[in-house]
Amino acid sequence: MNCVINSSIIDHIRKGKKLEVIRRYIEMKYRISIDMESLKERIKLMNLKLDF
């Protein structure tokens, strides 16, 4: 499940989606609630160069 969520995060970031949109998508699609801080930390751990 980790790789599915990570790949969807990467795809949405490349498309230019906001973090709030990504968070709502994960909640609707996979029924996993994730807060913004956890999402930001996950992106940092994937070594993606983003400014929040």
PDB file of C-alpha atoms in Angstrom:
ATOM      1  CA  MET A   1       0.000   0.000   0.000  1.00  0.00           C
ATOM      2  CA  ASN A   2       2.939   2.340   0.630  1.00  0.00           C
ATOM      3  CA  CYS A   3       4.115   2.254  -2.962  1.00  0.00           C
ATOM      4  CA  VAL A   4       0.601   2.931  -4.269  1.00  0.00           C
ATOM      5  CA  ILE A   5       0.213   6.007  -2.086  1.00  0.00           C
ATOM      6  CA  ASN A   6       3.736   7.224  -2.871  1.00  0.00           C
ATOM      7  CA  SER A   7       3.191   6.860  -6.603  1.00  0.00           C
ATOM      8  CA  SER A   8      -0.106   8.750  -6.454  1.00  0.00           C
ATOM      9  CA  ILE A   9       1.573  11.539  -4.458  1.00  0.00           C
ATOM     10  CA  ILE A  10       4.371  11.802  -7.026  1.00  0.00           C
ATOM     11  CA  ASP A  11       1.935  11.806  -9.952  1.00  0.00           C
ATOM     12  CA  HIS A  12      -0.208  14.546  -8.453  1.00  0.00           C
ATOM     13  CA  ILE A  13       2.784  16.701  -7.530  1.00  0.00           C
ATOM     14  CA  ARG A  14       4.105  16.459 -11.085  1.00  0.00           C
ATOM     15  CA  LYS A  15       0.702  17.619 -12.317  1.00  0.00           C
ATOM     16  CA  GLY A  16       0.953  20.639 -10.020  1.00  0.00           C
ATOM     17  CA  LYS A  17      -1.805  19.715  -7.568  1.00  0.00           C
ATOM     18  CA  LYS A  18      -1.894  21.288  -4.116  1.00  0.00           C
ATOM     19  CA  LEU A  19      -1.249  19.238  -0.991  1.00  0.00           C
ATOM     20  CA  GLU A  20      -4.828  19.660   0.190  1.00  0.00           C
ATOM     21  CA  VAL A  21      -6.105  18.153  -3.061  1.00  0.00           C
ATOM     22  CA  ILE A  22      -3.695  15.219  -2.714  1.00  0.00           C
ATOM     23  CA  ARG A  23      -4.812  14.644   0.873  1.00  0.00           C
ATOM     24  CA  ARG A  24      -8.495  14.596  -0.104  1.00  0.00           C
ATOM     25  CA  TYR A  25      -7.778  12.226  -3.012  1.00  0.00           C
ATOM     26  CA  ILE A  26      -6.019   9.747  -0.718  1.00  0.00           C
ATOM     27  CA  GLU A  27      -8.919   9.891   1.724  1.00  0.00           C
ATOM     28  CA  MET A  28     -11.524   9.306  -0.984  1.00  0.00           C
ATOM     29  CA  LYS A  29      -9.660   6.707  -3.041  1.00  0.00           C
ATOM     30  CA  TYR A  30      -7.925   4.612  -0.362  1.00  0.00           C
ATOM     31  CA  ARG A  31     -10.017   5.567   2.716  1.00  0.00           C
ATOM     32  CA  ILE A  32      -6.909   6.585   4.613  1.00  0.00           C
ATOM     33  CA  SER A  33      -6.970   9.817   6.567  1.00  0.00           C
ATOM     34  CA  ILE A  34      -3.656  11.634   6.615  1.00  0.00           C
ATOM     35  CA  ASP A  35      -2.929  15.041   8.074  1.00  0.00           C
ATOM     36  CA  MET A  36      -0.963  17.726   6.274  1.00  0.00           C
ATOM     37  CA  GLU A  37       2.144  17.400   8.455  1.00  0.00           C
ATOM     38  CA  SER A  38       2.383  13.672   7.762  1.00  0.00           C
ATOM     39  CA  LEU A  39       1.932  14.293   4.061  1.00  0.00           C
ATOM     40  CA  LYS A  40       4.704  16.902   4.085  1.00  0.00           C
ATOM     41  CA  GLU A  41       7.008  14.570   6.012  1.00  0.00           C
ATOM     42  CA  ARG A  42       6.297  11.745   3.564  1.00  0.00           C
ATOM     43  CA  ILE A  43       7.212  14.011   0.652  1.00  0.00           C
ATOM     44  CA  LYS A  44      10.449  15.031   2.387  1.00  0.00           C
ATOM     45  CA  LEU A  45      11.354  11.381   2.935  1.00  0.00           C
ATOM     46  CA  MET A  46      10.805  10.672  -0.764  1.00  0.00           C
ATOM     47  CA  ASN A  47      13.445  13.358  -1.467  1.00  0.00           C
ATOM     48  CA  LEU A  48      11.180  15.501  -3.594  1.00  0.00           C
ATOM     49  CA  LYS A  49      12.299  19.101  -3.937  1.00  0.00           C
ATOM     50  CA  LEU A  50       9.252  21.149  -3.014  1.00  0.00           C
ATOM     51  CA  ASP A  51       8.513  24.368  -1.166  1.00  0.00           C
ATOM     52  CA  PHE A  52       5.544  24.434   1.178  1.00  0.00           C
TER      53      PHE A  52
END
